[in-house]
Short mmCIF file of C-alpha atoms and ligand atoms in Angstrom, two decimals:
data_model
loop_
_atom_site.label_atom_id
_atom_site.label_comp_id
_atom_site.label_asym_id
_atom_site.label_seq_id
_atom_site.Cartn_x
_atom_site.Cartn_y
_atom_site.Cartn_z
CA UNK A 1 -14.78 62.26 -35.68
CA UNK A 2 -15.17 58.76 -37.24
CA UNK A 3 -18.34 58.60 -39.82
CA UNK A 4 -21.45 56.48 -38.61
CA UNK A 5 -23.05 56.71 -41.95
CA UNK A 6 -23.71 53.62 -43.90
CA UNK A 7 -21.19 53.07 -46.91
CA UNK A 8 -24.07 52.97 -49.40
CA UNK A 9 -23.54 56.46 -50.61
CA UNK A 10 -19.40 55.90 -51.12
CA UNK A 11 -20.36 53.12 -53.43
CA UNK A 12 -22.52 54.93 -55.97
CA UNK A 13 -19.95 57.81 -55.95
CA UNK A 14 -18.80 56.03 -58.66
CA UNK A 15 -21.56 55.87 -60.58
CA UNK A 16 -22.52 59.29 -59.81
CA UNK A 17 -18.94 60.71 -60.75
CA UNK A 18 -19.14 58.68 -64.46
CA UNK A 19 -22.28 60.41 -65.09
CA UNK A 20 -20.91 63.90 -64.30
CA UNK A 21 -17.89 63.14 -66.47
CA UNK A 22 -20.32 61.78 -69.08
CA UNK A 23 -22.10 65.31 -68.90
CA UNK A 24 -18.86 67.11 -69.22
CA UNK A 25 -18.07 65.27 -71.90
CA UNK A 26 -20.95 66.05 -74.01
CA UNK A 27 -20.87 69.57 -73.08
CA UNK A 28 -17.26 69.94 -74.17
CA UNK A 29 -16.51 70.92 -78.05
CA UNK A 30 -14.43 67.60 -79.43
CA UNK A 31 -10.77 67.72 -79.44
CA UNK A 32 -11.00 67.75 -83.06
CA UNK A 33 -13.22 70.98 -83.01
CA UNK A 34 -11.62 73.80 -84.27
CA UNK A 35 -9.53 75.81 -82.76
CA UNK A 36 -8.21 72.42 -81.54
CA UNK A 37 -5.56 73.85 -79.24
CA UNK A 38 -8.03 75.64 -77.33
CA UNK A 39 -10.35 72.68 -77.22
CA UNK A 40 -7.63 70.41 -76.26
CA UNK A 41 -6.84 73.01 -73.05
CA UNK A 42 -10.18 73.05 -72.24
CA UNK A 43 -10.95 69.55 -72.28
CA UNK A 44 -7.71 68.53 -70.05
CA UNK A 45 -8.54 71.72 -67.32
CA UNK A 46 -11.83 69.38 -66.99
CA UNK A 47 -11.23 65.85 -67.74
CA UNK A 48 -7.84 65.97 -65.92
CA UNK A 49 -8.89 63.94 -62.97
CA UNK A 50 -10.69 66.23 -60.20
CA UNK A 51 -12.85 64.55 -57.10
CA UNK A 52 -15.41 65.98 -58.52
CA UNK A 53 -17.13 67.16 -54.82
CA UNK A 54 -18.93 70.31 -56.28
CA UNK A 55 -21.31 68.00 -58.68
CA UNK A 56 -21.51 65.22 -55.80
CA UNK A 57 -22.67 68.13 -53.34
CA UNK A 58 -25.56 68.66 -55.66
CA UNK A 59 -26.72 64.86 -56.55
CA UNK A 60 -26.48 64.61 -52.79
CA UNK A 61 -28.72 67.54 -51.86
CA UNK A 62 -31.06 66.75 -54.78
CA UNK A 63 -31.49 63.07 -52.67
CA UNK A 64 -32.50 65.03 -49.62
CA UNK A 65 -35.02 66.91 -51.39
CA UNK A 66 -36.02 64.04 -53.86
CA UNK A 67 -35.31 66.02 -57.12
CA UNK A 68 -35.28 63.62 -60.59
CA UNK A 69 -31.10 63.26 -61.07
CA UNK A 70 -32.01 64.20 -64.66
CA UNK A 71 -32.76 68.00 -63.15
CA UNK A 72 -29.08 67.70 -61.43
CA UNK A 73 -27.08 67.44 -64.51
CA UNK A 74 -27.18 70.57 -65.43
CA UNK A 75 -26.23 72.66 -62.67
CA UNK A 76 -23.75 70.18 -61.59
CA UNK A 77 -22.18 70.34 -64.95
CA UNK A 78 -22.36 74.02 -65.09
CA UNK A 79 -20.56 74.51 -61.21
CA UNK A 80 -17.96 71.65 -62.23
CA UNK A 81 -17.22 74.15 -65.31
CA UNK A 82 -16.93 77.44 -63.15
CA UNK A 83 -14.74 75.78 -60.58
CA UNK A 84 -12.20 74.20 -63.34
CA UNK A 85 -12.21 77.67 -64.68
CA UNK A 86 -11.64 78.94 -61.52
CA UNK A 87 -8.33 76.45 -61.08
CA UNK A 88 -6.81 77.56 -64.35
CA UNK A 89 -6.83 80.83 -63.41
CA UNK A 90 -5.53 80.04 -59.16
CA UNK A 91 -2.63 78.51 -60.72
CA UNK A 92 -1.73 81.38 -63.36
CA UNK A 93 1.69 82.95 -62.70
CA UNK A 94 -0.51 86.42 -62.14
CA UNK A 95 -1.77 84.45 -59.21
CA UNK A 96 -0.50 81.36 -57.67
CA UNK A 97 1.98 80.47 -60.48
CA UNK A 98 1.59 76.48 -59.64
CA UNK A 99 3.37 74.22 -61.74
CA UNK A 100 1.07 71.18 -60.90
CA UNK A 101 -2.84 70.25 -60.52
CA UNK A 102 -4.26 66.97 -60.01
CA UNK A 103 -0.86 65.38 -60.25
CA UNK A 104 -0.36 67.05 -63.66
CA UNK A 105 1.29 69.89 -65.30
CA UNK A 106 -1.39 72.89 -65.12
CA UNK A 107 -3.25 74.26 -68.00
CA UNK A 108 -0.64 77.23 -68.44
CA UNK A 109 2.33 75.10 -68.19
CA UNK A 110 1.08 72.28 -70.60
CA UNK A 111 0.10 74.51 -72.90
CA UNK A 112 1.13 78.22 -72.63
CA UNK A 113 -0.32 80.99 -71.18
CA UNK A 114 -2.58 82.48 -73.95
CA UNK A 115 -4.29 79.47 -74.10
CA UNK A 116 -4.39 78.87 -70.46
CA UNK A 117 -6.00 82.35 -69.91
CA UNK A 118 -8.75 81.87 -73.21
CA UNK A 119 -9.63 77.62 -72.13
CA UNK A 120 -10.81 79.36 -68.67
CA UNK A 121 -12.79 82.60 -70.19
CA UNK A 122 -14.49 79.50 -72.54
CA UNK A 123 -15.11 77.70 -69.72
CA UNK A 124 -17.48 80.10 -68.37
CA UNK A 125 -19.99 80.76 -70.47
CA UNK A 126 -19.84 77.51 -71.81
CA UNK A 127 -20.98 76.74 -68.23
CA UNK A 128 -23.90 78.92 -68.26
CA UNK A 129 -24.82 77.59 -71.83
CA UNK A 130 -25.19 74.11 -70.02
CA UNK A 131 -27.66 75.57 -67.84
CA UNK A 132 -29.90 77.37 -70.00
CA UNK A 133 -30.25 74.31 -72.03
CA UNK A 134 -31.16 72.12 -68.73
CA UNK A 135 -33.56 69.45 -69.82
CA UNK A 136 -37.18 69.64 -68.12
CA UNK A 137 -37.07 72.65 -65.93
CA UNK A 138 -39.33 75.43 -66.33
CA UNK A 139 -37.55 78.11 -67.58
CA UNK A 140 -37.85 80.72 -64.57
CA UNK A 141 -36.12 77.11 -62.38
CA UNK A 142 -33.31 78.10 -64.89
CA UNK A 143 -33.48 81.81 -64.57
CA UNK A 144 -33.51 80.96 -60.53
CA UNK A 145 -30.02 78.79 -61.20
CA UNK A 146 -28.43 81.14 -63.42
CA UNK A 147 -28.99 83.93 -60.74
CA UNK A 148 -27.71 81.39 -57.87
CA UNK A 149 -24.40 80.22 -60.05
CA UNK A 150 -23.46 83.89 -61.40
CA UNK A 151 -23.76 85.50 -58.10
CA UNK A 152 -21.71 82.66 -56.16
CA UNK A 153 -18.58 83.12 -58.92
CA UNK A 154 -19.11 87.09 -58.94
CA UNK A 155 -17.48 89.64 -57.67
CA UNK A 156 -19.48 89.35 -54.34
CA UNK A 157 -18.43 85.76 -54.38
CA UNK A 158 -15.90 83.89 -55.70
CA UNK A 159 -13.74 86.31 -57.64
CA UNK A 160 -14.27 88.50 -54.67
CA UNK A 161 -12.69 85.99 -52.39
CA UNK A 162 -10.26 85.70 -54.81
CA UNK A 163 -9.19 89.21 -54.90
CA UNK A 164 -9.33 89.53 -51.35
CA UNK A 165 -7.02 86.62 -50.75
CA UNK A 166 -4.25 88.12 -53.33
CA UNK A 167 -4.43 91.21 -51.02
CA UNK A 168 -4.12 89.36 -47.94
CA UNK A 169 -1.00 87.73 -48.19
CA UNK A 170 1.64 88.44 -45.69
CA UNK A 171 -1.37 90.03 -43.80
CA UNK A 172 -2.80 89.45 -40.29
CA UNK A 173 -6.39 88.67 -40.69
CA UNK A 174 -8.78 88.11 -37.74
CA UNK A 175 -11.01 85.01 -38.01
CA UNK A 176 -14.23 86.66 -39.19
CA UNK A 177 -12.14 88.35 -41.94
CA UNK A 178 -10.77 85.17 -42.64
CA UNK A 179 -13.33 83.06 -42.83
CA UNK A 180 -15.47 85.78 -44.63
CA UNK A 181 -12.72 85.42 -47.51
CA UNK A 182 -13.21 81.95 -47.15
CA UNK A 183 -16.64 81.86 -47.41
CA UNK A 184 -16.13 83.81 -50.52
CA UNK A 185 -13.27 82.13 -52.27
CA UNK A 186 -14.25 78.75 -51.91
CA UNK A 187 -17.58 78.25 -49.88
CA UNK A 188 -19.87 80.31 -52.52
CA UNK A 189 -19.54 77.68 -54.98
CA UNK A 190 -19.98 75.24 -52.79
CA UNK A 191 -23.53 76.62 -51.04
CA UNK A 192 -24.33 77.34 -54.63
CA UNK A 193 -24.01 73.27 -55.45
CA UNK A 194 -25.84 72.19 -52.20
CA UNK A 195 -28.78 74.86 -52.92
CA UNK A 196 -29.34 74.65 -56.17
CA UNK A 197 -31.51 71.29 -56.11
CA UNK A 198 -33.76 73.77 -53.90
CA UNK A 199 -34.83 75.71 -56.70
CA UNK A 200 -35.89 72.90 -59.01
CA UNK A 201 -38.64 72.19 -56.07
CA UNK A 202 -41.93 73.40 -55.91
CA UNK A 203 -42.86 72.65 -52.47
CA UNK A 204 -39.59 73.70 -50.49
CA UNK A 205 -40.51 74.33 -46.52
CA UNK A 206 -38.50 77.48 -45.11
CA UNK A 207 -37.22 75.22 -42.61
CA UNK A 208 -35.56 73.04 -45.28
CA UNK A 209 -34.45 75.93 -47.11
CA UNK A 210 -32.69 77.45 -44.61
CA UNK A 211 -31.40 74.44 -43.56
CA UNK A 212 -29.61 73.69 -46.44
CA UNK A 213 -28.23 77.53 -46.83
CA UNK A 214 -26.90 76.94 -43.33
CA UNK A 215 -25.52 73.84 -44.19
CA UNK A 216 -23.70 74.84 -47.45
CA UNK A 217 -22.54 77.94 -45.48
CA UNK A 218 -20.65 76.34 -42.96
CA UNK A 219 -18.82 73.35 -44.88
CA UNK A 220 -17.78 75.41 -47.60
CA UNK A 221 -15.34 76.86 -44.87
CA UNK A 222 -14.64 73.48 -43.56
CA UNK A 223 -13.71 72.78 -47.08
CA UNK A 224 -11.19 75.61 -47.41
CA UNK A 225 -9.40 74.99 -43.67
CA UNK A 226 -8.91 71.20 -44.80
CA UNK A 227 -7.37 72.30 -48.01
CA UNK A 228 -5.09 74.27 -45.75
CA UNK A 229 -4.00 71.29 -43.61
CA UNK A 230 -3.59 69.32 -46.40
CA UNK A 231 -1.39 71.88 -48.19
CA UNK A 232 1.00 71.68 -44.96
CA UNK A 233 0.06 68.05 -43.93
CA UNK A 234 -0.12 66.29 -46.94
CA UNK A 235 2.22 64.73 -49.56
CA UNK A 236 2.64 66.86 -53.40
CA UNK A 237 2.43 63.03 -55.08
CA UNK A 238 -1.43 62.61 -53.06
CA UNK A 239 -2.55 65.39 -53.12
CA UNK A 240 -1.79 66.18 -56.69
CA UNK A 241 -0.27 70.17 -56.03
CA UNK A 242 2.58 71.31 -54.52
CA UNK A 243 2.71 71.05 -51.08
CA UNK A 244 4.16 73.86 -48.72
CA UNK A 245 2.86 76.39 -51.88
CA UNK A 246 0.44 78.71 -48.96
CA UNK A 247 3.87 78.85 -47.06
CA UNK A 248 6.08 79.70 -49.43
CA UNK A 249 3.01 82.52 -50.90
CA UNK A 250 2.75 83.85 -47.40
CA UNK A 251 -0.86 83.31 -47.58
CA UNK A 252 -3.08 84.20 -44.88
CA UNK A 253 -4.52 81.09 -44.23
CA UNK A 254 -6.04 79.55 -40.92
CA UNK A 255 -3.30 77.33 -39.65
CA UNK A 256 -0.67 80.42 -40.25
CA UNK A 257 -2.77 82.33 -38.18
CA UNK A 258 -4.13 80.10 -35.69
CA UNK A 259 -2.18 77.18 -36.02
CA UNK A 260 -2.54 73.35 -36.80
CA UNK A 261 -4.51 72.69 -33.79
CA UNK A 262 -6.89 75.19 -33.88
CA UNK A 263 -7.22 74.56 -37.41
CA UNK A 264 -8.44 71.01 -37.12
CA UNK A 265 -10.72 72.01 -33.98
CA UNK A 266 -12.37 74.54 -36.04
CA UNK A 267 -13.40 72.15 -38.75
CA UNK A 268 -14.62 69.53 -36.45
CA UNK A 269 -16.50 72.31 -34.85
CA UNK A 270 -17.92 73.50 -38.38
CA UNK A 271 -19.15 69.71 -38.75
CA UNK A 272 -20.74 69.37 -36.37
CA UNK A 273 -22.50 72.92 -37.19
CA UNK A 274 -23.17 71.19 -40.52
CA UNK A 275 -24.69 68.11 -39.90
CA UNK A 276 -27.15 69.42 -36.95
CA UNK A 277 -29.17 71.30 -40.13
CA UNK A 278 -29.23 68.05 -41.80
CA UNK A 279 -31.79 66.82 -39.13
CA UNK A 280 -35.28 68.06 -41.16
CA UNK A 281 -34.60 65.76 -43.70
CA UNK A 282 -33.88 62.18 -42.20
CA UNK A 283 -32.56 59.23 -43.83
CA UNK A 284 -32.59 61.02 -47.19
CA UNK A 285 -29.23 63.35 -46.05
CA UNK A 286 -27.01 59.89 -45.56
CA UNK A 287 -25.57 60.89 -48.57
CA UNK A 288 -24.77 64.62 -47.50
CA UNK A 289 -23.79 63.41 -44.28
CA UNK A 290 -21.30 60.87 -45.90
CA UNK A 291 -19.90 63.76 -47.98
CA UNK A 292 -19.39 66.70 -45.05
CA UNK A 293 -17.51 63.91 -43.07
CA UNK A 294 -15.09 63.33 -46.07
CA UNK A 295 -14.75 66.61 -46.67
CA UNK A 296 -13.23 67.20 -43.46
CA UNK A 297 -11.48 63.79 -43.15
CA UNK A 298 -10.02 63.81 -46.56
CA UNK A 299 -6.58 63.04 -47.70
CA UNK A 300 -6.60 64.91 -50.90
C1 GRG B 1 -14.17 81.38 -62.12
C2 GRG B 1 -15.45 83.53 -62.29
C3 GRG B 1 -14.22 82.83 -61.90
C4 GRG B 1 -13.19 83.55 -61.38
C5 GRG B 1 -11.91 83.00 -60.96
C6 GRG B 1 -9.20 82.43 -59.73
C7 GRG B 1 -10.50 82.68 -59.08
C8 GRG B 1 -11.42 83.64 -59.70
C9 GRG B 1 -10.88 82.07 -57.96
C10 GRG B 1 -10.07 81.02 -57.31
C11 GRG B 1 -10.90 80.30 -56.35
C12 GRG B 1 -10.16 79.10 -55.82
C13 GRG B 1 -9.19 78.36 -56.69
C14 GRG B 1 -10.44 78.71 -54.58
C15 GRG B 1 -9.84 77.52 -53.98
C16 GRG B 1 -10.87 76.46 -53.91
C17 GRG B 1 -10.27 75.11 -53.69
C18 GRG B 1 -9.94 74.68 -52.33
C19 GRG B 1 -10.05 74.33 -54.77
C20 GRG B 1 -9.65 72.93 -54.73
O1 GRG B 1 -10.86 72.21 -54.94
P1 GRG B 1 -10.88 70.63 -55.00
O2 GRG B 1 -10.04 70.07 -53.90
O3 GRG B 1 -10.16 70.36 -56.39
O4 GRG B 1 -12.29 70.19 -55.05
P2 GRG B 1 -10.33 69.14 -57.41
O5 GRG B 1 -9.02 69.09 -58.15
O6 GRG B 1 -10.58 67.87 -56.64
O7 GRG B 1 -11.46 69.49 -58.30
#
């Protein structure tokens, strides 16, 4: 499925990614901070390269909805945060015991495990410190973000997923179970970063609302499938981790079920799913559009 949408939006990713890593930088104690060693982990599990999707979700839903980009900072900053903490702790030995993440030694192996395991916990509530100091919301928008955030990385979200994908391996899972994890594991986070411009707006329709939900439900497994291909499909040197690693796991995972094929249909179909509930809002989702296409396209 080739992308129709005008290149505009590719162009200010740039932009829009040195402003996110501008807000992670300020949010992140200095190197020099004591305990430096913990401060150094936690500023290379961030600042160690990343696409940076999560954050671009948001700035691209908040463009639908026309919400100030000065509102977005903080709950893009605060989901980039969960999801690096979220890394450092995939690739622990306890879990996926990876060696390498964004073309780099991970946090564990650079460092040691101790500090691996205490840069994540940091991570987290530094995250939710980010939000409750978000500049110009009302404070019960905040209360709404910290509710949407903490439930998405939960136990009925993404540590859920988590835990249900360490039990699944070397299982046979049907689809829905599957793509439930799925939608756990890795989509929570995601529906959390399209959603969350919602509930910095006043005037919301239910029909955009629910759009959106719908919308964030659906690529968020998109997003997880593609990871999938890519982890059989693509090269360790592009796509920054080792490839092969679901294999050699025995991870239940939707081409080892269903195979390549069926894999790619699926997340064409799940586009297409996606992009019909970006209809309500017009020329404004170009951006959104131009993001659920690469997220399915992708080649890392
Ligand atoms: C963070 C509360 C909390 C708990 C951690 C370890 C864990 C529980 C969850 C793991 C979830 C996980 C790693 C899901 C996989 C998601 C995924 C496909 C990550 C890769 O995301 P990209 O491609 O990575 O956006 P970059 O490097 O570009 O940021």
């Amino acid at each position: 499925m080739k992308s129709t949408v005008p290149e505009y939006f590719k162009d200010r990713i740039a932009a829009y990614t040195a402003r996110i890593d501008d807000r992670l930088e300020t949010a992140l104690p200095s190197a020099t901070t004591s305990p430096k060693r913990l401060h150094d982990a936690m500023r290379y599990a961030v600042l160690n390269g990343g696409k940076r999707v999560r954050p671009l979700l948001v700035y691209a839903a908040g463009e639908c909805l026309g919400v100030d980009k000065t509102l977005l900072d903080a709950p893009a900053a605060s989901i980039e945060l969960i999801h690096a903490f979220s890394l450092v702790h995939d690739d622990l030995p306890a879990m996926d015991d990876d060696d390498l993440r964004r073309g780099k030694p991970t946090v564990h192996r650079q460092y040691d495990e101790a500090t691996a395991i205490l840069a994540a916990d940091a991570l987290q509530p530094l995250a939710f410190s980010v939000l409750a100091n978000i500049d110009g919301a009302p404070v019960d928008a905040a209360i709404r973000l910290v509710r949407l955030i903490s439930h998405a990385c939960g136990s009925t979200g993404m540590t859920g997923g988590q835990s249900i994908d360490l039990a699944a391996e070397g299982n046979v899972l049907s689809c829905s179970e599957l793509e439930h994890m799925y939608s756990l594991k890795t989509g929570a986070l995601i529906h959390a970063a399209i959603v969350a411009p919602g509930l910095l707006c006043d005037d919301l329709s239910a029909e955009k609302s629910a759009a959106l939900d719908h919308f964030g439900r659906v690529i968020g497994i998109a997003f997880q499938i593609k990871d999938d291909l890519l982890d059989i499909e693509g090269e360790t040197e592009v796509i920054g981790k080792p490839a092969g690693s679901d294999a050699s796991l025995n991870k239940a995972t939707y081409p080892a079920l269903f195979g390549l094929e069926a894999s790619r249909r699926r997340c064409d179909e799940l586009l297409v799913s996606a992009l019909r509930n970006l209809q309500p809002f017009g020329n404004s989702a170009a951006p959104l559009e131009w993001l659920a296409r690469y997220i399915v396209e992708r080649g890392q």
